C-alpha positions as MATLAB code, in Angstrom:
seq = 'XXXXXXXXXXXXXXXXXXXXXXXXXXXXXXXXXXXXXXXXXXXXXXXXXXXXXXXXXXXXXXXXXXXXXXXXXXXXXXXXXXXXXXXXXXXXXXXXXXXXXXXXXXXXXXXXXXXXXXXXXXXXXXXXXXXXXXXXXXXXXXXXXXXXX';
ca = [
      22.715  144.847  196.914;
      25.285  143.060  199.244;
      28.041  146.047  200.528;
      31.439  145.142  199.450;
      32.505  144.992  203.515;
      29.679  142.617  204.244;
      30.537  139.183  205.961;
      29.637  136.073  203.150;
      26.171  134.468  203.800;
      26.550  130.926  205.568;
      25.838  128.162  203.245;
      24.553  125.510  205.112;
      23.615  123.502  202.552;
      26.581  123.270  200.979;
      29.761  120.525  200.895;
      31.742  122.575  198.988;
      33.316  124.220  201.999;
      33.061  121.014  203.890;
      35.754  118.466  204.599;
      37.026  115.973  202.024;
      35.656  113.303  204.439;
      31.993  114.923  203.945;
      31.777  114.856  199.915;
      30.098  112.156  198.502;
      29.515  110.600  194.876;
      26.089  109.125  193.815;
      25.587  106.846  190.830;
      21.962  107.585  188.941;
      20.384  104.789  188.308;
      17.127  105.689  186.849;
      15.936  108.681  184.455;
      12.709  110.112  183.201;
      13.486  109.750  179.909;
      11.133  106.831  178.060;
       8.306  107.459  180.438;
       5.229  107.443  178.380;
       2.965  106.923  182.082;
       2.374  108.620  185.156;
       2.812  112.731  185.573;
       5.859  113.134  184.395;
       5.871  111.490  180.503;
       8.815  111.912  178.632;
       8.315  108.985  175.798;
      10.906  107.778  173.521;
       9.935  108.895  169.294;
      12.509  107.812  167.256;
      15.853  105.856  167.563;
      18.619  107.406  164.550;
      21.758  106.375  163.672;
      23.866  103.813  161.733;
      25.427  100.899  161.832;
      28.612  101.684  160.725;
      31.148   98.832  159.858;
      34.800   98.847  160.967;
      36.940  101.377  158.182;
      33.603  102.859  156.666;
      33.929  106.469  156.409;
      29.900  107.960  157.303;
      31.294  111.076  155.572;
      31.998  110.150  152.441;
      29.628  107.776  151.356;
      26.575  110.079  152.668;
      27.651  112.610  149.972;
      28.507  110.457  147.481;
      24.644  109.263  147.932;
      23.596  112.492  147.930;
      24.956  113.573  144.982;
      24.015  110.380  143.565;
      20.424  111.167  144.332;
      20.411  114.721  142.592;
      21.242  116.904  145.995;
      23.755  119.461  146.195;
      23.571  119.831  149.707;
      22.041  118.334  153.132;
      20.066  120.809  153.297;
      17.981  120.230  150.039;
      16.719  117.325  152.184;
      14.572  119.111  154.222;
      12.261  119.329  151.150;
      11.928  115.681  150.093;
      11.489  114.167  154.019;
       9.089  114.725  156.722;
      10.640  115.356  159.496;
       9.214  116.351  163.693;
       8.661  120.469  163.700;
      10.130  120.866  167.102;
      12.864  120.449  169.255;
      13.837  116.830  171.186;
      16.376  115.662  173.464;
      18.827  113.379  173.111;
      20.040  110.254  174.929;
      22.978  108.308  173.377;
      21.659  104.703  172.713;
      23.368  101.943  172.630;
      23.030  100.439  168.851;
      21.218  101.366  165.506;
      19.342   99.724  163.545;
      20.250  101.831  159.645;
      23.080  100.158  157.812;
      24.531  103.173  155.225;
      23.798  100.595  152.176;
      20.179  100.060  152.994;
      17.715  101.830  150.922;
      19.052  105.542  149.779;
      15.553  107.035  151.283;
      15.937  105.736  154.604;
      19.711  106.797  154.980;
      19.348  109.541  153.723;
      16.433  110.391  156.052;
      18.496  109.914  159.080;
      21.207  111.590  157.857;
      19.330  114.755  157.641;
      17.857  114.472  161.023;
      21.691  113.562  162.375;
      22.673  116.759  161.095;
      19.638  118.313  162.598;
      21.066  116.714  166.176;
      23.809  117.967  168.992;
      24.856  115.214  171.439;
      21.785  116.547  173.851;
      18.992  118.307  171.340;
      17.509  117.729  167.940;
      16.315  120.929  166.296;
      14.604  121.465  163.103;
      15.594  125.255  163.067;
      18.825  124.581  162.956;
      20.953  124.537  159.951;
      22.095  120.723  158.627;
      24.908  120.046  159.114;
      26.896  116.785  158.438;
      29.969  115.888  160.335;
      31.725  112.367  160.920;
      31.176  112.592  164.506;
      27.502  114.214  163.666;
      27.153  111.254  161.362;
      28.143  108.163  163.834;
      26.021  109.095  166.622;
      23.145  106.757  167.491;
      20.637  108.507  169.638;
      17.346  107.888  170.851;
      15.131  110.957  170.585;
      12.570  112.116  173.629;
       9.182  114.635  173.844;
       9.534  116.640  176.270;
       6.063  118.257  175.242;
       4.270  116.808  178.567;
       7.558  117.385  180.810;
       7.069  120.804  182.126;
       2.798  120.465  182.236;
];
């Protein structure tokens, strides 16, 4: 333990304390994410999401469907689809490929792993849940099973 009276540690390493003229900004230009090669693999499973029309409300017409297919809930879903039994992370993507009046099973299959997702993690332990901003994301979904091996 440092004593209270004790001069700060230099931080030599750090810009922080530096002058304005010594910060810099760096743009990323390449990620790990959708490497299926190499030591590092971090492959792309699954792209989810809709294609959602100008004035279409994702809200609405998911639970009109469901009710119209005999669920009460999103979360009765988890018995009639298949879904991946651990977690994933999330990259925003840039377009989907599920319009909300193609076939009920396939929209409704995304829906329930949309409410399975955050912006940055799908997880199939937590609880569905169905939101309009849940419900217009389209994200690409990544293993990081071989990341940390």
């Amino acid at each position: 333990m440092i004593p209270q009276h004790a001069p700060m540690p230099d931080r030599h390493a750090n810009s922080g304390y530096g002058r304005p003229s010594r910060s810099r900004r760096e743009r990323i230009t390449s990620s790990l994410l959708g490497r299926d090669d190499g030591e590092i693999r971090c492959p792309r499973v699954i792209r989810i999401g809709f294609d959602i029309r100008q004035g279409e409300d994702p809200l609405e017409r998911l639970h009109d469907l469901l009710i119209d297919e005999g669920y009460q809930r999103p979360e009765d879903l988890r018995h009639r689809f298949e879904i991946p039994d651990r977690p994933y992370i999330c990259r925003p993507a840039t377009h989907a490929g599920c319009a909300l009046d193609a076939p009920p099973a396939e929209v409704l299959r995304q829906a329930l792993m949309l409410g399975l997702c955050t912006a940055q993690l799908f997880d199939p332990a937590r609880p569905v849940i169905w939101t309009r901003s849940s419900l217009s994301r389209v994200v690409d979904l990544f293993d990081l099973q071989r990341f940390y091996q």
